[in-house]
Tab-separated table of N, CA and C and ligand atoms in Angstrom:
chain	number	residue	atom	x	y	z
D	15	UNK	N	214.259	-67.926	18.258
D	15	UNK	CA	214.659	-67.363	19.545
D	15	UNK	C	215.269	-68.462	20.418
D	16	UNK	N	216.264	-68.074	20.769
D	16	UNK	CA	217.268	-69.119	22.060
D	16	UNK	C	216.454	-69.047	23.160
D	17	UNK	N	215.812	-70.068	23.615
D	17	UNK	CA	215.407	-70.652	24.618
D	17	UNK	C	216.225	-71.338	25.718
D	18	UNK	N	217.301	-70.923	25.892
D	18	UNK	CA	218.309	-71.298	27.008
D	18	UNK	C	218.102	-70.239	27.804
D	19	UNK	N	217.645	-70.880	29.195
D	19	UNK	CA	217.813	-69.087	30.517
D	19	UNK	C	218.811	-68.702	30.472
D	20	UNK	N	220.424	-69.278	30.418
D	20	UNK	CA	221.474	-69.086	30.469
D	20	UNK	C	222.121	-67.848	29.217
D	21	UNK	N	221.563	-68.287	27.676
D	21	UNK	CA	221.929	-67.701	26.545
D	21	UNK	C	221.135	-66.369	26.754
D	22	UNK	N	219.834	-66.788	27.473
D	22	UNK	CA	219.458	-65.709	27.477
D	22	UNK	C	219.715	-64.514	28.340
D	23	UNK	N	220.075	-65.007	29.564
D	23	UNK	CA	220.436	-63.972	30.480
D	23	UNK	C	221.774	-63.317	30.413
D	24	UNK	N	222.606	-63.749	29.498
D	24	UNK	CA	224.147	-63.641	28.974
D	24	UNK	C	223.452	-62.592	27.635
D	25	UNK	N	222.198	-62.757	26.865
D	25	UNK	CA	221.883	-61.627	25.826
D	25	UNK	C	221.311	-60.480	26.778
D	26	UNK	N	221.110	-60.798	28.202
D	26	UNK	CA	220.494	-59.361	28.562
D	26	UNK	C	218.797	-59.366	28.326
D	27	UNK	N	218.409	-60.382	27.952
D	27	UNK	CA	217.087	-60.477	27.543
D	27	UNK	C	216.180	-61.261	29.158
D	28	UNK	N	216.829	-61.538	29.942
D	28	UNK	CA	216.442	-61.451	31.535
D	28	UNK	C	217.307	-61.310	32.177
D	29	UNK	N	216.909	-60.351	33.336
D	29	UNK	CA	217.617	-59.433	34.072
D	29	UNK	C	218.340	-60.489	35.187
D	30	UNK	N	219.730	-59.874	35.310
D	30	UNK	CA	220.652	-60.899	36.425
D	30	UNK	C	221.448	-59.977	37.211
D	31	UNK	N	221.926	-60.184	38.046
D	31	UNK	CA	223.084	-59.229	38.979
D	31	UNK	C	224.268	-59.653	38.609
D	32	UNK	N	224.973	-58.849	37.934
D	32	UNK	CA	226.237	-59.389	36.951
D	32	UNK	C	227.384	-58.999	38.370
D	33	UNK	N	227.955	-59.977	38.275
D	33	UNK	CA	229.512	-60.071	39.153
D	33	UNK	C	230.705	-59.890	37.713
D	34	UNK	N	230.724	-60.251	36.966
D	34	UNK	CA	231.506	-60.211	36.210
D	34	UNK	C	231.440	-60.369	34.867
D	35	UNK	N	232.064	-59.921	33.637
D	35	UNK	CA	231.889	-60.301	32.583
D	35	UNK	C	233.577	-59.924	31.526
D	36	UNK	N	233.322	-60.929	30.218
D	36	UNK	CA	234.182	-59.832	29.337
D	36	UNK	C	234.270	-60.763	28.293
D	37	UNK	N	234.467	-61.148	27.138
D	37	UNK	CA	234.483	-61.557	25.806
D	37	UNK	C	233.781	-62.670	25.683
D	38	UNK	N	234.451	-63.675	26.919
D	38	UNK	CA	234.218	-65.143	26.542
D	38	UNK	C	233.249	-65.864	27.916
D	39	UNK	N	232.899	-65.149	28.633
D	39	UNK	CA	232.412	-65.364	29.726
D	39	UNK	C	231.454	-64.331	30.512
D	40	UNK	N	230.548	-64.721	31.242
D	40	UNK	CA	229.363	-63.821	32.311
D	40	UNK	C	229.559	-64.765	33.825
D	41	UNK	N	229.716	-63.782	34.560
D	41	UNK	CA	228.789	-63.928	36.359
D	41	UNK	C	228.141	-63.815	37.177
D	42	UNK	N	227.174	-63.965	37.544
D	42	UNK	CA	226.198	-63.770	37.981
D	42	UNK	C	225.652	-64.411	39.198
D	43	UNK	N	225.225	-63.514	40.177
D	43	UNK	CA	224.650	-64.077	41.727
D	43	UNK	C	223.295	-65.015	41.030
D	44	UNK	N	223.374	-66.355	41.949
D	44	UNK	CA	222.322	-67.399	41.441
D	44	UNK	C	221.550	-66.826	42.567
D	45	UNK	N	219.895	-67.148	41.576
D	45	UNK	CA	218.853	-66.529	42.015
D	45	UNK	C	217.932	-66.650	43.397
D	46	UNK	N	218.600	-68.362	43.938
D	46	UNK	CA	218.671	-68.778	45.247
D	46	UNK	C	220.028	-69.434	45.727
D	47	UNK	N	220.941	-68.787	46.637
D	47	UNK	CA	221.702	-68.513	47.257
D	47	UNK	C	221.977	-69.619	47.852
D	48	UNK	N	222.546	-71.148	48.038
D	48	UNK	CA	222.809	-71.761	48.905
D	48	UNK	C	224.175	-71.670	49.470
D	49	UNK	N	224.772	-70.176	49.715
D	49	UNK	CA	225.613	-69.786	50.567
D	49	UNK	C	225.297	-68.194	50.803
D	50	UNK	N	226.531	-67.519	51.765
D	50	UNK	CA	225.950	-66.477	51.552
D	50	UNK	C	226.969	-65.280	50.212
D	51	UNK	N	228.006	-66.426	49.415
D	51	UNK	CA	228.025	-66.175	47.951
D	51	UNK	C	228.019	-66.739	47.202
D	52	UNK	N	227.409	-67.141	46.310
D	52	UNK	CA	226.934	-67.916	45.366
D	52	UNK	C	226.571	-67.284	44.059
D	53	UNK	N	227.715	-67.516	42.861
D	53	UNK	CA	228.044	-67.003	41.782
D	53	UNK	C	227.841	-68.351	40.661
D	54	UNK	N	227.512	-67.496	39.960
D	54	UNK	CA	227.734	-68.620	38.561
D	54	UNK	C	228.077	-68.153	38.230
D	55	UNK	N	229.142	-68.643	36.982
D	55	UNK	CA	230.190	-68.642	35.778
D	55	UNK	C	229.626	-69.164	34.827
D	56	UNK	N	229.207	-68.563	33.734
D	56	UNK	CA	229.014	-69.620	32.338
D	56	UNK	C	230.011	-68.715	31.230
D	57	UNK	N	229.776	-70.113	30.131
D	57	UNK	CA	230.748	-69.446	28.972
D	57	UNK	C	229.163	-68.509	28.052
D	58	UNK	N	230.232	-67.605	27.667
D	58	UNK	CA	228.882	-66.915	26.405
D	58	UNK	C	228.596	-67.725	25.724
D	59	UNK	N	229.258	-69.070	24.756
D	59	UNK	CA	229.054	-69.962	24.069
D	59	UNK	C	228.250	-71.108	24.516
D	60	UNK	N	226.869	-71.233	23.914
D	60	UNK	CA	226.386	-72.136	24.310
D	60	UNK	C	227.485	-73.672	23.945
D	61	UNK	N	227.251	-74.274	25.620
D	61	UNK	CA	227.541	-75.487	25.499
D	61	UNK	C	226.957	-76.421	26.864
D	62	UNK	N	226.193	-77.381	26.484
D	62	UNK	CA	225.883	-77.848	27.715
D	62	UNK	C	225.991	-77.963	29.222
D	63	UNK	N	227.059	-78.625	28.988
D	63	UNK	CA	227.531	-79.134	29.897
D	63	UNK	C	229.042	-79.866	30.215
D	64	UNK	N	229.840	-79.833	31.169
D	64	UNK	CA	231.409	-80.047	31.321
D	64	UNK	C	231.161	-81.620	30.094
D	65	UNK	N	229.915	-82.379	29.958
D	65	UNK	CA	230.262	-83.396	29.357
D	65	UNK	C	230.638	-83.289	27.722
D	66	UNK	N	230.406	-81.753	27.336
D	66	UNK	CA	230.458	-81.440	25.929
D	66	UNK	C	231.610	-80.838	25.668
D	67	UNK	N	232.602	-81.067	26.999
D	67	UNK	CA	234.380	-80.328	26.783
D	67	UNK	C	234.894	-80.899	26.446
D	68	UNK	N	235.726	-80.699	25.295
D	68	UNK	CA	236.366	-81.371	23.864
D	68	UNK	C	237.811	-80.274	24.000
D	69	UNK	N	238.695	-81.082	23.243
D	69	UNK	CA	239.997	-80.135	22.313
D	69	UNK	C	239.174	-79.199	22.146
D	70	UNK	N	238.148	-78.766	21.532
D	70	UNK	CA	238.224	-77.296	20.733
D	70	UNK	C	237.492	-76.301	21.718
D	71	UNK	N	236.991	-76.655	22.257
D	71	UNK	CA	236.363	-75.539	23.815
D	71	UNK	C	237.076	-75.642	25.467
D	72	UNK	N	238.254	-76.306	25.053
D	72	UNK	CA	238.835	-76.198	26.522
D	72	UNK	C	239.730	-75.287	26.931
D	73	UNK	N	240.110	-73.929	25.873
D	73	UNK	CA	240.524	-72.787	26.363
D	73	UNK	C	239.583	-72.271	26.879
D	74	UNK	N	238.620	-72.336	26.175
D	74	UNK	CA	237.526	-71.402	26.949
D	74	UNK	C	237.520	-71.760	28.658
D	75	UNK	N	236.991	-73.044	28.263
D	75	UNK	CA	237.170	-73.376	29.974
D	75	UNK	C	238.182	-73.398	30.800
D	76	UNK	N	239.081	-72.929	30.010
D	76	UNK	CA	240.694	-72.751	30.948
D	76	UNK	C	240.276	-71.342	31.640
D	77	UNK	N	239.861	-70.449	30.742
D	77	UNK	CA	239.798	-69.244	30.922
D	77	UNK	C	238.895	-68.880	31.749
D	78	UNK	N	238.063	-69.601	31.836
D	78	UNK	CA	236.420	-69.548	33.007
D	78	UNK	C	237.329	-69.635	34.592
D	79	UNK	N	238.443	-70.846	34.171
D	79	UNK	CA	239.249	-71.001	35.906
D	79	UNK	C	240.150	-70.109	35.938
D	80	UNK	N	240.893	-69.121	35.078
D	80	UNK	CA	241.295	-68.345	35.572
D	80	UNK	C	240.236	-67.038	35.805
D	81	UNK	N	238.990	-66.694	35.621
D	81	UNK	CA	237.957	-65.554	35.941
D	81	UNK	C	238.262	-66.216	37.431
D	82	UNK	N	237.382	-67.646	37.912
D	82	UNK	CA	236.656	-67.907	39.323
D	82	UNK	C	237.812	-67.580	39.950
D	83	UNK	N	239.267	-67.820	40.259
D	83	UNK	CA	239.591	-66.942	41.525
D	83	UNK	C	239.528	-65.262	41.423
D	84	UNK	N	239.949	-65.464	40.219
D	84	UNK	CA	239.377	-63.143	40.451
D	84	UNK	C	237.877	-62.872	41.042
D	85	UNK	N	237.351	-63.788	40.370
D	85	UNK	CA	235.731	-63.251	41.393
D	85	UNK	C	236.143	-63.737	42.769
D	86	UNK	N	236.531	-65.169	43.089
D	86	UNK	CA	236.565	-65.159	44.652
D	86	UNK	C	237.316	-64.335	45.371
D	87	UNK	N	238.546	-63.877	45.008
D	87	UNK	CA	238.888	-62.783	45.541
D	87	UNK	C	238.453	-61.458	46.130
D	88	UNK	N	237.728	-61.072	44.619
D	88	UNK	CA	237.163	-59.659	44.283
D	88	UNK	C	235.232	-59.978	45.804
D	89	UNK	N	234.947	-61.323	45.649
D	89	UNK	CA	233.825	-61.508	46.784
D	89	UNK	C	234.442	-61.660	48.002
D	90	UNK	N	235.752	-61.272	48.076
D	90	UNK	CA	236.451	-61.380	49.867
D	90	UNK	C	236.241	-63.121	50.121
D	91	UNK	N	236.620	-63.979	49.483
D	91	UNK	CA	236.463	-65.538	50.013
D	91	UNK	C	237.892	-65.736	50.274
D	92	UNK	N	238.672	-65.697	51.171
D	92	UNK	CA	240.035	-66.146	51.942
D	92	UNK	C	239.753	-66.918	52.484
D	93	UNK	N	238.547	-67.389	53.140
D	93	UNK	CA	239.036	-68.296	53.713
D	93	UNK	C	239.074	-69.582	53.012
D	94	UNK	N	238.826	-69.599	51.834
D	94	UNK	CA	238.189	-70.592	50.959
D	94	UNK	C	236.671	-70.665	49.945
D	95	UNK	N	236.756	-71.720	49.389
D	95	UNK	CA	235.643	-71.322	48.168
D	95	UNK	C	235.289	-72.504	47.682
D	96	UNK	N	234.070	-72.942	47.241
D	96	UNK	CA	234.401	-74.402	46.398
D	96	UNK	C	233.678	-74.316	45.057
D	97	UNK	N	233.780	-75.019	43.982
D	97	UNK	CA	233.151	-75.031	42.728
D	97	UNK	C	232.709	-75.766	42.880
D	98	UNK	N	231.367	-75.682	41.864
D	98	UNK	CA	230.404	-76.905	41.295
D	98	UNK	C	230.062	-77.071	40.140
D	99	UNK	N	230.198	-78.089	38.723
D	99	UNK	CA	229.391	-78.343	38.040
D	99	UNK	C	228.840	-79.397	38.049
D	100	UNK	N	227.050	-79.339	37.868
D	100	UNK	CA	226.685	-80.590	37.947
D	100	UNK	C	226.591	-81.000	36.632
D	101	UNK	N	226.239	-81.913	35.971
D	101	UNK	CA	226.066	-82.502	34.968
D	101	UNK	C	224.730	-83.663	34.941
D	102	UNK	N	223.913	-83.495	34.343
D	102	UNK	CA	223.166	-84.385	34.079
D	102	UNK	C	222.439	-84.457	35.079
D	103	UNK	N	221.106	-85.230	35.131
D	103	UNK	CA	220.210	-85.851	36.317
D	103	UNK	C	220.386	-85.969	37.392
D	104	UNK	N	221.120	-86.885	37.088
D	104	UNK	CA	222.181	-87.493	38.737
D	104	UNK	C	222.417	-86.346	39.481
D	105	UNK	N	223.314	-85.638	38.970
D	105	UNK	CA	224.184	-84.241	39.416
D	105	UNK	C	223.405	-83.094	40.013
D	106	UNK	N	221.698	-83.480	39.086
D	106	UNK	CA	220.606	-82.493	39.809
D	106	UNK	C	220.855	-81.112	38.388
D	107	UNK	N	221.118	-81.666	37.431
D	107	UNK	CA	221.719	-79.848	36.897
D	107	UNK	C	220.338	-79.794	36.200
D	108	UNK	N	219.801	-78.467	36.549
D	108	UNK	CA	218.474	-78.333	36.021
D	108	UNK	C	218.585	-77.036	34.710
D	109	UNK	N	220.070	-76.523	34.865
D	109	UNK	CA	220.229	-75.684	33.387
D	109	UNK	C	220.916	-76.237	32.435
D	110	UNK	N	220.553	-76.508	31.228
D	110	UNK	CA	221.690	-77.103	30.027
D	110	UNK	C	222.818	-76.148	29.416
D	111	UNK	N	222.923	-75.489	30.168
D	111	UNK	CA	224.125	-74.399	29.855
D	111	UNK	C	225.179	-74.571	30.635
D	112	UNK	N	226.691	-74.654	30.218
D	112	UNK	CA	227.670	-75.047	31.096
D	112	UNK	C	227.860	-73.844	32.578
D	113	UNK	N	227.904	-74.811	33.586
D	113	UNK	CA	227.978	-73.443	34.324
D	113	UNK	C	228.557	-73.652	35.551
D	114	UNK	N	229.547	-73.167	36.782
D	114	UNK	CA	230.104	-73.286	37.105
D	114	UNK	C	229.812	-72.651	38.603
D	115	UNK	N	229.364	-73.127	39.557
D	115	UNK	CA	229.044	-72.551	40.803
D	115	UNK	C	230.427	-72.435	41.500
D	116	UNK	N	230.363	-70.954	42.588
D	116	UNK	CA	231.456	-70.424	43.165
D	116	UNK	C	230.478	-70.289	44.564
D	117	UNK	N	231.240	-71.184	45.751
D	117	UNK	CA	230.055	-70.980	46.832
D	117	UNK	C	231.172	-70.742	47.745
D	118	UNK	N	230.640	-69.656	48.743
D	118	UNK	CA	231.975	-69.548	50.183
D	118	UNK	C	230.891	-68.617	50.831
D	119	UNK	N	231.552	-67.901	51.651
D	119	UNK	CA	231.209	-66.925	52.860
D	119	UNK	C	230.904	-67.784	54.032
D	120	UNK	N	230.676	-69.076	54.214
D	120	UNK	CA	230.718	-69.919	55.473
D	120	UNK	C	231.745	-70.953	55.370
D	121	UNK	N	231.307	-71.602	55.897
D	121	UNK	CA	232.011	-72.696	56.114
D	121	UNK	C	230.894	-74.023	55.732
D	122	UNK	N	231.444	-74.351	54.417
D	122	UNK	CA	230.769	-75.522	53.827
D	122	UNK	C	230.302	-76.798	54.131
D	123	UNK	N	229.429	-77.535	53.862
D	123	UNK	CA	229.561	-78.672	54.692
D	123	UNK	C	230.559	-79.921	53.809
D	124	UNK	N	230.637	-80.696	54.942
D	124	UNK	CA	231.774	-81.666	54.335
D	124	UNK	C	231.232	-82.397	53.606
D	125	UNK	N	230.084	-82.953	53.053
D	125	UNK	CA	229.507	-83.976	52.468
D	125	UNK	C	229.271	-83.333	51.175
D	126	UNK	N	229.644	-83.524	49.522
D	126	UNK	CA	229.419	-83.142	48.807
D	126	UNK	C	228.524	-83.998	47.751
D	127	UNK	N	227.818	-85.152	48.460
D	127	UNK	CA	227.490	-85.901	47.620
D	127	UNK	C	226.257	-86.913	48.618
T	12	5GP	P1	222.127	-76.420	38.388
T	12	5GP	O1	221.053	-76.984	39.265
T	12	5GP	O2	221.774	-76.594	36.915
T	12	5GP	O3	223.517	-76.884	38.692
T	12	5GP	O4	222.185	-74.866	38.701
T	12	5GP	C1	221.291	-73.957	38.155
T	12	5GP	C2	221.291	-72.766	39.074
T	12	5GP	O5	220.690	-71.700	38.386
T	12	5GP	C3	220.497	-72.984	40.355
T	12	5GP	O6	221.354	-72.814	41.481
T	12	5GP	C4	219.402	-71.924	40.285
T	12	5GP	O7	219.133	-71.325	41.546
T	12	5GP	C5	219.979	-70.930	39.302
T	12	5GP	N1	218.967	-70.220	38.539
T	12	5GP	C6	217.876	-70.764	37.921
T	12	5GP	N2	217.192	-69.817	37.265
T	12	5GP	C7	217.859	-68.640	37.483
T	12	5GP	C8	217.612	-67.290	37.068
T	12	5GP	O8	216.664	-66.977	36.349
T	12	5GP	N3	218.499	-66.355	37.487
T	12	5GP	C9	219.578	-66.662	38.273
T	12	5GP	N4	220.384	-65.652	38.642
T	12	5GP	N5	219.832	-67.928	38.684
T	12	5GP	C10	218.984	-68.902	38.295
T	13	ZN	ZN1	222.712	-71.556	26.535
């Protein structure tokens, strides 16, 4: 059994509020909100993390950036939007599944680090 929350919540085997989906990709409202929209993007394919993007998985991830503006759109973000992946410790990333935060509905703060 896949023990990834990510693989797993992409099998449907824990329940998520899907924003989006379709072959190669899932979206989903993160389960604490540090905006007032806050989406994740992962690929269906397990893969860590942006540090495991190679030649052979970077359509996929082409394709993840063309989903995030259709979701920001489709979540009314005009006035703007920002992405996040963290990676590793440092970065704070506490899922090993690649994944791609979509945060707007305010106005962000300027310090990203
Ligand atoms: P990271 O810290 O790895 O960049 O981001 C992981 C994100 O996953 C966090 O923002 C956290 O709130 C979210 N998260 C963790 N567990 C769950 C869950 O079971 N369901 C949902 N929807 N989000 C989760
Ligand atoms: Zn996974």
């Amino acid at each position: 059994m896949n023990d990834c929350l990510f693989c797993r919540i992409v099998a449907g085997d824990i329940p998520s509020a899907k924003v989006y989906e379709d072959e190669l990709c899932y979206a989903f409202r993160d389960i604490n909100p540090q905006a007032p929209v806050h989406v994740l993007v992962v690929p269906k394919e397990h893969i860590p993390s942006c540090a495991q993007v190679t030649a052979d998985n970077a359509a996929l991830v082409a394709h993840i950036f063309t989903v995030i503006p259709q979701i920001a759109q489709a979540e009314g973000l005009t006035g703007g939007w920002r992405v996040v992946s963290n990676v590793g410790a440092d970065a704070g990333q506490t899922v090993p599944h690649l994944h791609f935060h979509i945060l707007g509905g305010r106005r962000l703060d300027d310090k990203m680090a």
